[in-house]
CSV table of C-alpha atoms and ligand atoms in Angstrom, one decimal:
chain,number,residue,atom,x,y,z
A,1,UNK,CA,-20.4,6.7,5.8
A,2,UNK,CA,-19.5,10.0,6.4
A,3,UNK,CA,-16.2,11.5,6.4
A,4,UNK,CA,-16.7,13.1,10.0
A,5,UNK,CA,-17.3,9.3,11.1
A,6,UNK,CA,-14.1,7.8,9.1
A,7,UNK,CA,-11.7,7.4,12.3
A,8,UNK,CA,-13.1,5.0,14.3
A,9,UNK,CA,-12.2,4.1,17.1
A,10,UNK,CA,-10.1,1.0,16.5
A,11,UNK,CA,-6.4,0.4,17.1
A,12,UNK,CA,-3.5,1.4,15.5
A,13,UNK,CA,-2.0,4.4,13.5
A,14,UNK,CA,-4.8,6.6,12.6
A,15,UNK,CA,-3.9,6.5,8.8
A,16,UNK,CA,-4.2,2.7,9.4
A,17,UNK,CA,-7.3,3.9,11.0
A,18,UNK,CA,-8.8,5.6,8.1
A,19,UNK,CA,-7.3,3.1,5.4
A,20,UNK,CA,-9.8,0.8,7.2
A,21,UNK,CA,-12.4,2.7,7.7
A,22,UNK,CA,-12.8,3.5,3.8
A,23,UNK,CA,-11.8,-0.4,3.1
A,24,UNK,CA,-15.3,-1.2,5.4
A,25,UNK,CA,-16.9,1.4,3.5
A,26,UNK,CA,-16.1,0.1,0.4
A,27,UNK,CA,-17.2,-3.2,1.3
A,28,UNK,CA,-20.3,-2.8,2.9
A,29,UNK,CA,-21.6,-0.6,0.1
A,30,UNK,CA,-21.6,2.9,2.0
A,31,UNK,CA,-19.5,4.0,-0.5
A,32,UNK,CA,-20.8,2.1,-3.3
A,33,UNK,CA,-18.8,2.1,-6.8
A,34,UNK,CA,-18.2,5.3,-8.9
A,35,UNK,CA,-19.1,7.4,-5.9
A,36,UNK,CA,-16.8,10.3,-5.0
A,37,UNK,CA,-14.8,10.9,-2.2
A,38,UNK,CA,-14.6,14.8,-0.8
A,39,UNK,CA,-10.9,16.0,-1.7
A,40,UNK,CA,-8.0,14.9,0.5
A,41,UNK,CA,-8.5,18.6,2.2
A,42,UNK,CA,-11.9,17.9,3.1
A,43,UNK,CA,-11.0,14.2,4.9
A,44,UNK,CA,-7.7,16.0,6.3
A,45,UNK,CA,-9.9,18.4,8.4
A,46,UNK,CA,-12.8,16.1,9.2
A,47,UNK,CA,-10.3,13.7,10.4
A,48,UNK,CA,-7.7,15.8,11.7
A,49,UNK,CA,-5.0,14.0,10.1
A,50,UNK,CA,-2.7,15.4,7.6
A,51,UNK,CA,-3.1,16.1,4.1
A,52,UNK,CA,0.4,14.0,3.6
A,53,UNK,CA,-1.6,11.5,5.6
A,54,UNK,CA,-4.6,11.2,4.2
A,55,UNK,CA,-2.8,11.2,0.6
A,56,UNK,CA,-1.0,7.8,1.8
A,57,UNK,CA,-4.0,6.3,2.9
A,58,UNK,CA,-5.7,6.9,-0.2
A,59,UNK,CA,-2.7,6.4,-2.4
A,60,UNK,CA,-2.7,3.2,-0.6
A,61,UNK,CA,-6.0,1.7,-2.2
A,62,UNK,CA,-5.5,3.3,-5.3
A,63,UNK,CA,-2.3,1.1,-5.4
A,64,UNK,CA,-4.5,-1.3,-4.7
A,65,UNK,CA,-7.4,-1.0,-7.3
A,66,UNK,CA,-9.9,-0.2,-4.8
A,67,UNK,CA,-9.7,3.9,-5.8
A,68,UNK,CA,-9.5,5.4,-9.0
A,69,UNK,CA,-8.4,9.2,-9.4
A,70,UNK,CA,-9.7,10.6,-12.5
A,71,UNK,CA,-7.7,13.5,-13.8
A,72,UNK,CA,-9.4,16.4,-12.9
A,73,UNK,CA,-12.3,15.1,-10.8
A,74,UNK,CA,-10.8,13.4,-7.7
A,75,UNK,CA,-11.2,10.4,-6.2
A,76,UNK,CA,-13.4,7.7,-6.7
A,77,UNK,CA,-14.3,4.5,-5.6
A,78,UNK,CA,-13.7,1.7,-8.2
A,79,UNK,CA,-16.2,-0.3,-10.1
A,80,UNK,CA,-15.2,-4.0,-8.7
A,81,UNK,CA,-14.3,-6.4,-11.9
A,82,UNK,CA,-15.6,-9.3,-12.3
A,83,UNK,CA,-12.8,-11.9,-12.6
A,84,UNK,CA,-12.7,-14.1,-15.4
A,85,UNK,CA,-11.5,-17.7,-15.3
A,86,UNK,CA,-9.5,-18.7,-18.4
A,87,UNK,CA,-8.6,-22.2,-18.8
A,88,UNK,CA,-5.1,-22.7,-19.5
A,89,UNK,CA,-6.2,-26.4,-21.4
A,90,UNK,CA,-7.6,-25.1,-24.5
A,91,UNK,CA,-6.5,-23.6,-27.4
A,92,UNK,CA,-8.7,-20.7,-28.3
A,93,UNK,CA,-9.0,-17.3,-29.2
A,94,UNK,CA,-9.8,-14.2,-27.3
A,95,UNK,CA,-13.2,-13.8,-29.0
A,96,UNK,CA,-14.1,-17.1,-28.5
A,97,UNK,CA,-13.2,-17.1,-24.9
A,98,UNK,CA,-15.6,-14.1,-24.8
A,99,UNK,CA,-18.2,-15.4,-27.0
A,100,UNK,CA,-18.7,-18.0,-24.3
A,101,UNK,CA,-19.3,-15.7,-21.8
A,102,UNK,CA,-21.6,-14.2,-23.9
A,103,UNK,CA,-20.1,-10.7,-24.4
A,104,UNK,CA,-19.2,-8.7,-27.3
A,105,UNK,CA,-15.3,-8.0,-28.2
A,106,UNK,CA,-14.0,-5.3,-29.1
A,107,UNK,CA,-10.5,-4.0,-30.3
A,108,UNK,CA,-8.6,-0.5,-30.4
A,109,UNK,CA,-5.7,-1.1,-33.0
A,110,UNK,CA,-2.3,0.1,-32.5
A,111,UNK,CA,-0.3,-1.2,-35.0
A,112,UNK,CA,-1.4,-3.5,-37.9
A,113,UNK,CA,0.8,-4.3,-41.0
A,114,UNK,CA,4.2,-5.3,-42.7
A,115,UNK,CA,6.8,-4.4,-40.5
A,116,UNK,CA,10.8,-5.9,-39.9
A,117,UNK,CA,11.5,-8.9,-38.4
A,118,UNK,CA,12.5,-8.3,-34.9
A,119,UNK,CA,15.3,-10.4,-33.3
A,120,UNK,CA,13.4,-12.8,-31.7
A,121,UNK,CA,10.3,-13.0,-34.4
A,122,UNK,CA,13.6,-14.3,-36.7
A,123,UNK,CA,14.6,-17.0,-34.1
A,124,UNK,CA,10.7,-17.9,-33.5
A,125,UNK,CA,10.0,-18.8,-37.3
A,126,UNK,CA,13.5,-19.2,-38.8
A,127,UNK,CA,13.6,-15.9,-41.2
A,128,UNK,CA,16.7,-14.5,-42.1
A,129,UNK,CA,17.7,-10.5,-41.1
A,130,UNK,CA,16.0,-8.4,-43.0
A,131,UNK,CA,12.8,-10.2,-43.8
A,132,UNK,CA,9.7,-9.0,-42.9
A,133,UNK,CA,6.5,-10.1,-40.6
A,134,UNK,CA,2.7,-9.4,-40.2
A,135,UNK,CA,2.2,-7.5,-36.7
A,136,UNK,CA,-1.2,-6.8,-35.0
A,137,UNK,CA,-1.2,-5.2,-31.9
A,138,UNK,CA,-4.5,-3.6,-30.2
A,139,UNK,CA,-6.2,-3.2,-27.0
A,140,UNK,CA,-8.2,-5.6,-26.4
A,141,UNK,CA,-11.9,-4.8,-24.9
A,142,UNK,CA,-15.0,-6.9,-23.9
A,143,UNK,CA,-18.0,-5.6,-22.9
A,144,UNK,CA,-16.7,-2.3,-22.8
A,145,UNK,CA,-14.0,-2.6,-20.6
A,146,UNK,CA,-10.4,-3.2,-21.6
A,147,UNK,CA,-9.2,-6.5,-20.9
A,148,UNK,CA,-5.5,-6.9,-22.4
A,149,UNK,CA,-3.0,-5.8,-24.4
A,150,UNK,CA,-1.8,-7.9,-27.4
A,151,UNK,CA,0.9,-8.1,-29.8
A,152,UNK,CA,1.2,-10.7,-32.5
A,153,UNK,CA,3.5,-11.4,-35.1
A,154,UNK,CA,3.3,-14.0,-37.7
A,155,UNK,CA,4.8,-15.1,-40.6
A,156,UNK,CA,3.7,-13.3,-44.2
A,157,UNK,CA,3.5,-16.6,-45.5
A,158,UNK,CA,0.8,-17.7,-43.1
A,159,UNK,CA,-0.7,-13.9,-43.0
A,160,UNK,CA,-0.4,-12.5,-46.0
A,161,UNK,CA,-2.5,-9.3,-45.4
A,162,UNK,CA,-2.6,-8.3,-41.8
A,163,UNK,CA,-5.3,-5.5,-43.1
A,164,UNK,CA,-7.8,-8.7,-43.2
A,165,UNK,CA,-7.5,-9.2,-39.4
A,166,UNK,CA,-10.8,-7.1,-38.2
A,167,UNK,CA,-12.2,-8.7,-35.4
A,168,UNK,CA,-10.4,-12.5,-34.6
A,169,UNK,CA,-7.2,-13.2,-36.1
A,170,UNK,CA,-7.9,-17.1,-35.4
A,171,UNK,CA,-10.9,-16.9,-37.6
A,172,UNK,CA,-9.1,-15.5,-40.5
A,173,UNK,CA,-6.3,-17.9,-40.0
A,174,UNK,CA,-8.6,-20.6,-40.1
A,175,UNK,CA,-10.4,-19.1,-42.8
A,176,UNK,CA,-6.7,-19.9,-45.0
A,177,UNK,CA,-6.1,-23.0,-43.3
A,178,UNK,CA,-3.4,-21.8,-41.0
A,179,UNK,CA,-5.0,-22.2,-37.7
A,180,UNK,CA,-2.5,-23.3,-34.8
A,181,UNK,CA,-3.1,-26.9,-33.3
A,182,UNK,CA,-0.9,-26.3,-29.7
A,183,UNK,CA,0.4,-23.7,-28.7
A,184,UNK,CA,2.9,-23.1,-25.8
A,185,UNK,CA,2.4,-20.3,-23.5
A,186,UNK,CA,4.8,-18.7,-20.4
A,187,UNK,CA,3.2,-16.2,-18.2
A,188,UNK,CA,5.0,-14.1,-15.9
A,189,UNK,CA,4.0,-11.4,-13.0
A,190,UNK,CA,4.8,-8.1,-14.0
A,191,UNK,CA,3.8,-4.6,-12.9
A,192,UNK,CA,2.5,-2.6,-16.0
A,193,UNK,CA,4.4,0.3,-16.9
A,194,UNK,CA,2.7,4.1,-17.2
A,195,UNK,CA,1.6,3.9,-20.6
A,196,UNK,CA,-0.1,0.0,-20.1
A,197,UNK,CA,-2.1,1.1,-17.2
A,198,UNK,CA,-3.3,3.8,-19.1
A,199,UNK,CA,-4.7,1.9,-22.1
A,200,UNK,CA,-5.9,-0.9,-19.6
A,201,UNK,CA,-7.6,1.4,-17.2
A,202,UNK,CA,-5.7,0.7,-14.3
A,203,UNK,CA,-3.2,2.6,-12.0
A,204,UNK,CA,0.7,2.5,-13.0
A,205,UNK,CA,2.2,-0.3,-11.2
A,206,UNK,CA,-0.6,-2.5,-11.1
A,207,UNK,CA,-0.1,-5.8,-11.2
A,208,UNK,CA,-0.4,-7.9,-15.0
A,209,UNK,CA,0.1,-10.8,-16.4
A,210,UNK,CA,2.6,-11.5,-19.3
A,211,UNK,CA,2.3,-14.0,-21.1
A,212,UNK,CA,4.0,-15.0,-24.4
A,213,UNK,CA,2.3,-17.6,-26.5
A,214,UNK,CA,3.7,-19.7,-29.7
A,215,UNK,CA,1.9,-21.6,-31.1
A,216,UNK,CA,2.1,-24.1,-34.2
A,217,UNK,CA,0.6,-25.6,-37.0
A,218,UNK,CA,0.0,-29.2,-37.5
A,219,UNK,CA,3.6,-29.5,-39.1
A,220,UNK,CA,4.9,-28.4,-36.3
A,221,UNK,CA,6.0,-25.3,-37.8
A,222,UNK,CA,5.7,-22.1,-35.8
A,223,UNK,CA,2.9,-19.7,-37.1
A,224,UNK,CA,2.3,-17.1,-34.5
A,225,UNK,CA,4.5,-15.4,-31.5
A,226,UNK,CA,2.2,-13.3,-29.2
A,227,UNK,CA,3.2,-11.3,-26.4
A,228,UNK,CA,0.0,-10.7,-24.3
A,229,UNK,CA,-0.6,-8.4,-21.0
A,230,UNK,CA,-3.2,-9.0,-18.9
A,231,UNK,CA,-4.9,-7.1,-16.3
A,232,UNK,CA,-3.8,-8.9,-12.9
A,233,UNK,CA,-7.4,-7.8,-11.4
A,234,UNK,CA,-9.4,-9.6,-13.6
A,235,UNK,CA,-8.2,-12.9,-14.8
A,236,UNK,CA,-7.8,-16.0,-12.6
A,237,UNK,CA,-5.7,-19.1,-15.1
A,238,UNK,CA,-6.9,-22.7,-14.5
A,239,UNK,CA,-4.8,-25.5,-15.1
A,240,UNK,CA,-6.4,-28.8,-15.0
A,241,UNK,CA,-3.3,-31.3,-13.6
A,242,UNK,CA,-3.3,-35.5,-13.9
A,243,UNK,CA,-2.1,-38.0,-12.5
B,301,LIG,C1,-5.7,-15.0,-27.4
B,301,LIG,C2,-4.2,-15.5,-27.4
B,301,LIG,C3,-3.4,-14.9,-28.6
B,301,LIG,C4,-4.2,-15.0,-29.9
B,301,LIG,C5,-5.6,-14.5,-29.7
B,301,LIG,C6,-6.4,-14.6,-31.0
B,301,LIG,C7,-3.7,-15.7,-25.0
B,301,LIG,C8,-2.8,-15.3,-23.9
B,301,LIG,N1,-3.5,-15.2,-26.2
B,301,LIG,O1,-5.8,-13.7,-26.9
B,301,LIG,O2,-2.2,-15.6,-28.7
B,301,LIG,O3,-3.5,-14.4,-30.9
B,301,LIG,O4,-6.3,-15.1,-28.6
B,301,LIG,O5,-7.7,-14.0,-30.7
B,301,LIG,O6,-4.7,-16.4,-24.8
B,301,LIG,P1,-8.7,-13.5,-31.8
B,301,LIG,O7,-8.9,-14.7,-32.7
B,301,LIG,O8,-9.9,-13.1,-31.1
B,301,LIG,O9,-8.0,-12.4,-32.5
């Protein structure tokens, strides 16, 4: 596909024109993943269509995850994900879920240690102002590709030493007898925020998936509040409903 060829002759605006020209190109593999596009000058005068133009074509898909810009090197077109389907009827952990699927997990910590109850970790397990909590929160990576952004908080009582958690925090937890039997889960649309898409690998504004899980132990007394965010482009939940 080359850039003198990328207005067609089809209908409508010729910025609509190009938009579908490089969404064809895409598809069909002329311009296959992590191949460059020439700079928005280049197109501009091969096409002879703005640069304003061009940049709102291309700004387009990138919105869109089909184009990455890398700082400093342009334009390029994006490595498709592969969507993963989670099912929303089990309770399990991330590495599990990964395990499954046969890839390895990895996880870039940002925070991991004794810190003050926030407002809502006090409502969640009954503590009292003041009183602290065990917090992990890390990218999340599998296969080499970050996946989600997670923080959870639990009581110190049912994690003594967050330092312990290396790899799963379910497998330690079940290693002291504290794993969570149900768990109740809310997941909203978002669009992540500047620094989010950063850390996920994705553009600002693309879309996630928030979702807040508590879960309990078989006493029915909460043991962990999560706050998760998920990259919209590569998870699919399935719910299994009965009559
Ligand atoms: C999942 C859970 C999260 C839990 C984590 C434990 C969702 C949305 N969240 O990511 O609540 O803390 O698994 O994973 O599914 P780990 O045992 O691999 O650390």
């Amino acid at each position: 596909l080359r850039p003198e060829n990328w207005l067609g002759s089809g209908e409508g605006p010729r910025y609509v024109q190009l938009r579908r020209r490089l969404i064809e190109g895409i598809e069909s593999g002329a311009l296959p993943p992590n191949s460059s596009l020439p700079p928005e000058r280049e197109i501009a005068e091969l096409t002879e269509l703005s640069r304003v133009t061009v940049r709102k074509a291309i700004q387009g898909l990138v919105r869109e995850g089909l184009i990455e810009q890398r700082q400093g090197s342009g334009s390029f077109v994006r490595e498709a994900v592969t969507r993963m389907e989670q099912s929303l009827s089990h309770l399990t952990s991330f590495t599990e879920d990964m395990a499954r699927r046969g890839m390895e997990t990895t996880s870039t910590w940002l925070e991991r240690g004794v810190f003050m109850a926030s407002a809502e970790e006090i409502a969640a397990f009954g503590l009292a102002a003041g009183d602290n909590v065990a917090r992990i929160s890390r990218l999340r990576e599998a296969g080499g590709r970050p996946m989600a952004l997670e923080r959870a908080a639990l009581p110190l009582d049912i994690l003594p030493n967050p330092i312990e958690v290396t790899t799963s925090l379910y497998e330690v937890l079940d290693r002291l007898g504290n794993r969570p039997v149900r768990a109740v889960q809310k997941i909203s649309a978002i669009n992540l925020e500047a620094r989010e898409a950063a850390l996920l690998g994705v553009a600002e504004g693309a879309a996630g998936l928030s979702i807040a899980r508590t879960s309990y132990l078989a006493t029915g007394r909460v043991a962990e509040l999560t706050h998760s965010l998920y990259r919209g482009d590569a998870y699919d939940f399935v719910a299994e409903l009965r009559l």
